[in-house]
Short mmCIF file of C-alpha atoms in Angstrom, two decimals:
data_model
loop_
_atom_site.label_atom_id
_atom_site.label_comp_id
_atom_site.label_asym_id
_atom_site.label_seq_id
_atom_site.Cartn_x
_atom_site.Cartn_y
_atom_site.Cartn_z
CA MET H 609 146.65 125.75 84.93
CA ILE H 610 143.11 125.63 83.50
CA GLU H 611 144.39 126.53 80.05
CA ALA H 612 147.07 123.80 80.29
CA MET H 613 144.42 121.21 81.18
CA ARG H 614 142.27 122.37 78.29
CA GLU H 615 145.14 122.03 75.82
CA PHE H 616 145.94 118.56 77.18
CA PHE H 617 142.41 117.28 76.62
CA LEU H 618 142.02 118.96 73.22
CA SER H 619 145.19 117.24 72.03
CA PHE H 620 143.15 114.01 71.84
CA GLY H 621 140.83 115.43 69.18
CA ASP H 622 137.05 115.01 69.31
CA LEU H 623 137.26 112.52 72.20
CA GLY H 624 139.33 115.00 74.17
CA LEU H 625 136.75 117.73 73.55
CA VAL H 626 134.01 115.49 74.94
CA LEU H 627 136.15 114.59 77.97
CA TRP H 628 137.03 118.24 78.60
CA THR H 629 133.34 119.18 78.48
CA LEU H 630 132.51 116.39 80.95
CA VAL H 631 135.27 117.61 83.27
CA LYS H 632 133.81 121.13 83.24
CA ILE H 633 130.30 119.80 83.84
CA ILE H 634 131.47 117.73 86.83
CA THR H 635 133.50 120.69 88.12
CA ILE H 636 130.30 122.73 88.34
CA THR H 637 127.72 120.06 89.19
CA LEU H 638 129.62 118.38 92.02
CA PRO H 639 130.14 121.60 94.05
CA VAL H 640 126.45 122.46 93.52
CA VAL H 641 125.37 119.08 94.93
CA VAL H 642 127.77 119.36 97.88
CA GLY H 643 126.70 122.97 98.38
CA VAL H 644 123.07 121.87 98.59
CA ALA H 645 123.99 119.37 101.31
CA PHE H 646 125.71 122.03 103.40
CA TYR H 647 122.97 124.55 102.62
CA THR H 648 120.38 122.25 104.19
CA LEU H 649 122.62 121.92 107.24
CA ALA H 650 123.05 125.69 107.41
CA GLU H 651 119.29 126.11 107.17
CA ARG H 652 118.65 123.82 110.12
CA LYS H 653 121.37 125.47 112.22
CA VAL H 654 120.41 129.06 111.37
CA ILE H 655 116.70 128.50 111.98
CA GLY H 656 117.59 126.64 115.16
CA TRP H 657 119.58 129.62 116.43
CA MET H 658 116.77 131.99 115.49
CA HIS H 659 114.29 129.79 117.36
CA VAL H 660 116.67 129.54 120.34
CA ARG H 661 117.40 125.84 119.92
CA HIS H 662 120.46 123.85 118.85
CA GLY H 663 119.65 122.18 115.56
CA PRO H 664 121.83 119.24 114.36
CA GLN H 665 124.84 118.71 116.63
CA PHE H 666 125.52 115.00 117.20
CA ILE H 667 126.19 113.46 113.75
CA GLY H 668 129.72 114.60 113.07
CA GLY H 669 129.53 116.92 116.02
CA PHE H 670 132.77 118.79 115.38
CA LEU H 671 132.45 122.02 117.38
CA GLY H 672 128.82 121.12 117.96
CA ILE H 673 127.92 121.78 114.32
CA GLY H 674 126.89 118.30 113.22
CA PHE H 675 128.41 118.81 109.78
CA ILE H 676 127.88 115.19 108.64
CA GLN H 677 124.13 115.36 109.33
CA ALA H 678 123.34 116.51 105.77
CA PHE H 679 125.22 113.58 104.24
CA ALA H 680 123.58 111.18 106.68
CA ASP H 681 120.18 112.43 105.49
CA VAL H 682 121.23 111.95 101.84
CA PHE H 683 122.31 108.35 102.40
CA LYS H 684 119.14 107.67 104.37
CA MET H 685 116.93 108.84 101.50
CA LEU H 686 118.98 107.08 98.82
CA PHE H 687 118.66 103.71 100.57
CA LYS H 688 114.97 104.09 101.33
CA GLU H 689 112.50 102.26 99.13
CA LEU H 690 110.83 104.26 96.36
CA VAL H 691 107.17 103.46 96.99
CA VAL H 692 105.07 104.01 93.85
CA PRO H 693 101.33 104.42 94.61
CA SER H 694 99.24 101.70 93.00
CA GLN H 695 97.06 104.21 91.10
CA ALA H 696 99.96 106.42 90.00
CA SER H 697 101.20 106.76 86.43
CA GLY H 698 104.48 104.90 86.85
CA PHE H 699 106.54 106.35 84.01
CA LEU H 700 105.57 109.99 84.63
CA TYR H 701 105.85 109.49 88.39
CA ARG H 702 109.52 108.52 87.97
CA LEU H 703 110.18 111.11 85.26
CA ALA H 704 108.90 114.13 87.21
CA PRO H 705 111.89 114.49 89.62
CA LEU H 706 114.28 114.46 86.66
CA LEU H 707 112.22 117.11 84.88
CA ALA H 708 112.65 119.30 87.95
CA LEU H 709 116.36 118.57 88.47
CA ALA H 710 117.69 118.80 84.90
CA PRO H 711 116.89 122.51 84.32
CA ALA H 712 118.05 123.38 87.86
CA LEU H 713 121.51 121.98 87.12
CA ALA H 714 121.71 122.94 83.43
CA ALA H 715 121.21 126.63 84.25
CA TRP H 716 124.58 126.70 86.03
CA ALA H 717 126.34 126.18 82.68
CA VAL H 718 126.02 129.88 81.75
CA ILE H 719 126.84 131.28 85.21
CA PRO H 720 130.19 133.17 85.35
CA PHE H 721 132.01 132.77 88.67
CA ASP H 722 134.75 135.27 87.79
CA ASP H 723 135.87 137.17 84.73
CA GLY H 724 136.26 134.44 82.09
CA VAL H 725 135.42 131.56 84.47
CA VAL H 726 132.25 130.10 82.92
CA LEU H 727 131.34 126.77 81.34
CA ALA H 728 129.38 128.23 78.39
CA ASP H 729 130.01 131.92 77.76
CA VAL H 730 127.08 132.35 75.36
CA ASN H 731 125.90 135.74 74.18
CA ALA H 732 122.27 134.90 74.97
CA GLY H 733 123.02 133.73 78.52
CA LEU H 734 120.15 135.71 80.01
CA LEU H 735 117.71 134.16 77.55
CA VAL H 736 119.04 130.67 78.31
CA LEU H 737 118.50 131.25 82.02
CA LEU H 738 114.92 132.41 81.48
CA ALA H 739 114.19 129.36 79.35
CA LEU H 740 115.74 126.83 81.73
CA THR H 741 114.37 128.25 84.98
CA SER H 742 110.85 128.31 83.54
CA MET H 743 111.03 124.59 82.69
CA GLY H 744 111.28 123.43 86.29
CA VAL H 745 107.52 123.87 86.76
CA TYR H 746 106.89 120.94 84.41
CA GLY H 747 108.44 118.54 86.91
CA ILE H 748 106.15 119.88 89.62
CA ILE H 749 103.00 119.63 87.48
CA VAL H 750 103.83 116.15 86.19
CA GLY H 751 104.76 114.92 89.68
CA GLY H 752 101.54 116.19 91.20
CA TRP H 753 99.34 114.81 88.44
CA ALA H 754 101.11 111.44 88.12
CA SER H 755 100.81 110.78 91.86
CA ASN H 756 97.02 110.52 91.50
CA SER H 757 96.52 112.21 94.87
CA LYS H 758 94.21 115.13 95.58
CA TYR H 759 96.76 116.80 97.85
CA ALA H 760 99.49 116.42 95.21
CA VAL H 761 97.28 117.81 92.44
CA LEU H 762 96.30 120.80 94.57
CA GLY H 763 99.94 121.50 95.36
CA ALA H 764 100.92 121.18 91.70
CA LEU H 765 98.17 123.56 90.56
CA ARG H 766 99.08 126.10 93.21
CA SER H 767 102.76 125.86 92.34
CA ALA H 768 102.15 126.17 88.59
CA ALA H 769 100.05 129.32 88.99
CA GLN H 770 102.52 130.84 91.43
CA VAL H 771 105.64 130.08 89.39
CA ILE H 772 104.09 131.37 86.15
CA SER H 773 102.90 134.56 87.87
CA TYR H 774 106.26 135.44 89.37
CA GLU H 775 108.18 134.26 86.30
CA ILE H 776 106.63 137.19 84.42
CA ALA H 777 107.76 139.67 87.07
CA MET H 778 111.27 138.16 87.09
CA GLY H 779 111.41 138.33 83.29
CA PHE H 780 110.40 142.00 83.24
CA ALA H 781 113.01 142.76 85.92
CA LEU H 782 115.65 141.11 83.73
CA VAL H 783 114.45 143.16 80.76
CA GLY H 784 115.37 146.24 82.80
CA VAL H 785 118.88 144.86 83.30
CA LEU H 786 119.08 144.07 79.59
CA VAL H 787 118.07 147.62 78.67
CA ALA H 788 120.65 149.07 81.07
CA ALA H 789 123.54 146.81 80.06
CA GLY H 790 122.72 146.46 76.37
CA THR H 791 123.71 142.78 76.31
CA MET H 792 122.43 139.36 77.33
CA ASN H 793 125.89 137.96 78.09
CA LEU H 794 126.15 137.55 81.87
CA SER H 795 129.88 138.32 82.03
CA GLU H 796 129.38 141.50 80.02
CA ILE H 797 126.45 142.51 82.26
CA VAL H 798 128.74 142.27 85.29
CA ASN H 799 131.55 144.19 83.59
CA ALA H 800 129.04 146.86 82.53
CA GLN H 801 128.50 147.62 86.21
CA ALA H 802 132.16 148.61 86.74
CA GLY H 803 132.93 152.22 87.55
CA ASN H 804 135.37 154.51 89.32
CA LEU H 805 133.06 155.11 92.28
CA GLY H 806 132.27 151.50 93.21
CA ILE H 807 128.62 150.89 94.00
CA GLY H 808 127.93 154.64 93.65
CA GLU H 809 128.43 154.34 89.89
CA TRP H 810 126.65 151.03 89.26
CA PHE H 811 123.31 150.96 87.53
CA PHE H 812 122.16 148.99 90.57
CA ILE H 813 120.93 152.25 92.07
CA PRO H 814 118.49 153.23 89.25
CA LEU H 815 117.41 149.57 89.05
CA PHE H 816 116.87 149.19 92.80
CA PRO H 817 113.07 148.56 92.52
CA LEU H 818 113.70 145.81 89.95
CA PHE H 819 116.35 144.34 92.26
CA ILE H 820 113.85 144.05 95.11
CA ILE H 821 111.15 142.61 92.85
CA TYR H 822 113.55 140.13 91.26
CA PHE H 823 114.74 138.68 94.55
CA ILE H 824 111.27 138.45 96.11
CA SER H 825 109.98 136.85 92.90
CA GLY H 826 112.88 134.41 93.09
CA VAL H 827 111.81 133.41 96.58
CA ALA H 828 108.26 132.90 95.31
CA GLU H 829 109.36 130.96 92.24
CA THR H 830 111.34 128.50 94.34
CA ASN H 831 108.25 127.93 96.53
CA ARG H 832 110.07 129.07 99.65
CA ALA H 833 108.53 130.63 102.76
CA PRO H 834 106.61 132.86 103.01
CA PHE H 835 105.42 131.79 99.53
CA ASP H 836 105.40 128.05 100.22
CA VAL H 837 101.69 127.43 99.69
CA ALA H 838 102.56 124.67 97.19
CA GLU H 839 104.03 122.70 100.10
CA GLY H 840 101.82 124.05 102.87
CA GLU H 841 102.13 121.37 105.56
CA SER H 842 99.25 122.80 107.58
CA GLU H 843 96.96 122.82 104.54
CA ILE H 844 97.84 120.10 102.02
CA VAL H 845 100.25 117.84 103.96
CA ALA H 846 103.31 118.30 101.70
CA GLY H 847 101.98 119.46 98.37
CA PHE H 848 103.05 118.08 95.02
CA HIS H 849 105.60 115.59 96.41
CA VAL H 850 103.43 114.18 99.18
CA GLU H 851 103.50 110.73 97.54
CA TYR H 852 107.26 110.71 96.90
CA SER H 853 109.83 108.97 99.05
CA GLY H 854 113.44 107.84 98.93
CA SER H 855 115.67 108.98 96.08
CA ALA H 856 112.82 110.63 94.13
CA PHE H 857 112.03 112.91 97.07
CA ALA H 858 115.77 113.65 97.43
CA ILE H 859 115.92 114.74 93.77
CA PHE H 860 113.00 117.16 94.25
CA PHE H 861 114.78 118.45 97.33
CA LEU H 862 118.04 118.87 95.41
CA ALA H 863 116.32 120.77 92.60
CA GLU H 864 114.65 123.19 95.02
CA TYR H 865 117.84 124.07 96.87
CA ALA H 866 119.89 124.28 93.67
CA ASN H 867 117.34 126.82 92.39
CA MET H 868 117.61 128.79 95.64
CA MET H 869 121.38 128.97 95.25
CA LEU H 870 120.96 129.95 91.60
CA VAL H 871 118.62 132.85 92.45
CA ALA H 872 121.04 134.09 95.14
CA LEU H 873 123.94 133.97 92.67
CA LEU H 874 122.00 135.63 89.85
CA THR H 875 120.87 138.46 92.12
CA SER H 876 124.51 139.10 92.99
CA LEU H 877 125.60 139.01 89.35
CA LEU H 878 122.82 141.04 87.74
CA PHE H 879 122.27 143.77 90.33
CA LEU H 880 125.27 143.91 92.69
CA GLY H 881 128.21 143.66 90.33
CA GLY H 882 129.10 140.00 90.83
CA TRP H 883 132.85 139.74 91.37
CA LEU H 884 133.31 143.53 91.24
CA SER H 885 134.17 145.30 94.47
CA PRO H 886 131.54 147.61 96.00
CA PHE H 887 134.37 150.04 96.84
CA PRO H 888 136.18 152.46 94.51
CA PRO H 889 139.48 151.27 92.97
CA SER H 890 141.26 154.02 94.92
CA TRP H 891 140.67 151.98 98.09
CA GLY H 892 143.49 149.66 97.17
CA VAL H 893 142.99 145.98 98.00
CA LEU H 894 139.34 146.53 98.96
CA GLY H 895 138.66 148.03 95.54
CA GLU H 896 140.04 145.08 93.58
CA PRO H 897 137.57 142.70 91.88
CA GLY H 898 137.66 138.98 92.62
CA TRP H 899 135.56 135.89 93.09
CA TRP H 900 135.49 136.49 96.86
CA TRP H 901 133.16 139.49 96.38
CA LEU H 902 130.74 137.27 94.48
CA ALA H 903 130.98 134.70 97.29
CA VAL H 904 130.18 137.31 99.97
CA LYS H 905 127.16 138.63 98.05
CA PHE H 906 125.96 135.10 97.28
CA LEU H 907 126.18 134.05 100.94
CA PHE H 908 124.14 137.08 102.01
CA PHE H 909 121.25 136.30 99.66
CA ALA H 910 121.45 132.58 100.44
CA PHE H 911 121.16 133.51 104.13
CA ALA H 912 118.16 135.73 103.31
CA PHE H 913 116.22 132.66 102.11
CA LEU H 914 116.70 131.08 105.54
CA TRP H 915 115.99 134.35 107.33
CA PHE H 916 112.63 134.72 105.55
CA ARG H 917 111.59 131.19 106.48
CA ALA H 918 112.30 131.78 110.16
CA THR H 919 110.67 135.21 110.25
CA PHE H 920 107.53 135.52 108.10
CA PRO H 921 104.27 133.57 108.26
CA ARG H 922 102.88 131.97 105.12
CA TYR H 923 100.82 134.23 102.88
CA ARG H 924 97.33 133.30 101.80
CA TYR H 925 97.11 132.10 98.24
CA ASP H 926 95.03 135.06 97.07
CA GLN H 927 97.56 137.45 98.64
CA ILE H 928 100.38 135.81 96.71
CA MET H 929 98.52 136.06 93.42
CA ARG H 930 97.57 139.68 94.06
CA LEU H 931 101.16 140.64 94.88
CA GLY H 932 102.42 139.07 91.66
CA TRP H 933 99.78 140.27 89.20
CA LYS H 934 98.62 143.59 90.66
CA VAL H 935 101.80 144.91 92.27
CA PHE H 936 105.01 143.45 90.85
CA ILE H 937 104.09 143.18 87.17
CA PRO H 938 102.75 146.78 86.86
CA ILE H 939 105.80 148.18 88.69
CA THR H 940 108.25 146.29 86.48
CA ILE H 941 106.47 147.39 83.29
CA VAL H 942 106.64 151.05 84.36
CA TRP H 943 110.25 150.75 85.50
CA ILE H 944 111.35 149.29 82.17
CA PHE H 945 110.37 152.61 80.57
CA VAL H 946 112.14 154.53 83.35
CA THR H 947 115.25 152.45 82.73
CA ALA H 948 115.03 153.01 78.97
CA ILE H 949 114.76 156.78 79.45
CA ALA H 950 117.69 156.75 81.87
CA ALA H 951 119.81 154.69 79.47
CA TYR H 952 118.90 156.96 76.55
CA ASN H 953 119.98 160.02 78.52
CA GLU H 954 123.24 158.27 79.46
CA TRP H 955 122.50 158.25 83.16
CA PHE H 956 124.16 154.87 83.22
CA THR H 957 127.96 154.77 82.92
CA LEU H 958 128.07 151.48 81.04
CA GLY H 959 131.67 150.42 80.61
CA SER H 960 132.95 153.98 80.53
#
């Protein structure tokens, strides 16, 4: 069906190619936006259950879930007035949310959802992801500075230092995956993890330390608890977006949750085999690959973000910096060499 639609659009020439590209972009972007809405609802319900309270239940209270609450919040923020502080830099103040949102959505273009199901199947997909995910910090810095607020500037400086610190650890962890798989194409990285013994034959096992570091660094890079010092309500009110309201605040919110979903999906793809089954092929139906395996893994890591917020207290800023620079980065550097030695000695069964 997808191929038939593609041929239909391409029959119109260059205009059809543009329309087909727009259709693919909307097909990915719209579910991400809707997924963010339901992710916020899931966060409030899960944390509510963990705190022994109900969470949203009245707005669209089907089965007591309150599933329309997220959309009610979206409409509320969209119709609120965007109040620009009198001393703020108007142009940069309005530009900052877009600088944060654009990379968060653009990164999804190279994400494969199944074998061959990807908007842009580029060979340097891993490099594209590193470039795009590192650009989101510019929106935070510009937003904090343009607000002309001491709290916002402090939050922006904290966030910039934190994101840059953990970006290095994440990059080194991905270098380990690159060494093991021998490619930067995300689909090929997933297929390189296939084997006859399921998870027992994946290179996930030798790369387990990098897997842990990558996911924790992803939590830190998205400024989520317990690494949310950039938005520490008890310290600096709300951090870099303290002066934002209405649709601009909603865009910052959308970018943050889209990045959380992206980290959960990338962890599943790069370290847990993506759409590959964790069971051997000899197990029949359970051993067959499919998008549902990627969905299960993604939901687990997405749940972990909420679990961390409800469980752990916020770290001190010096503790966060020490963990990134003195613990994660040295471990990843050492483990890259371990991975290289293992790959050289053919400990990995890449595609065999």
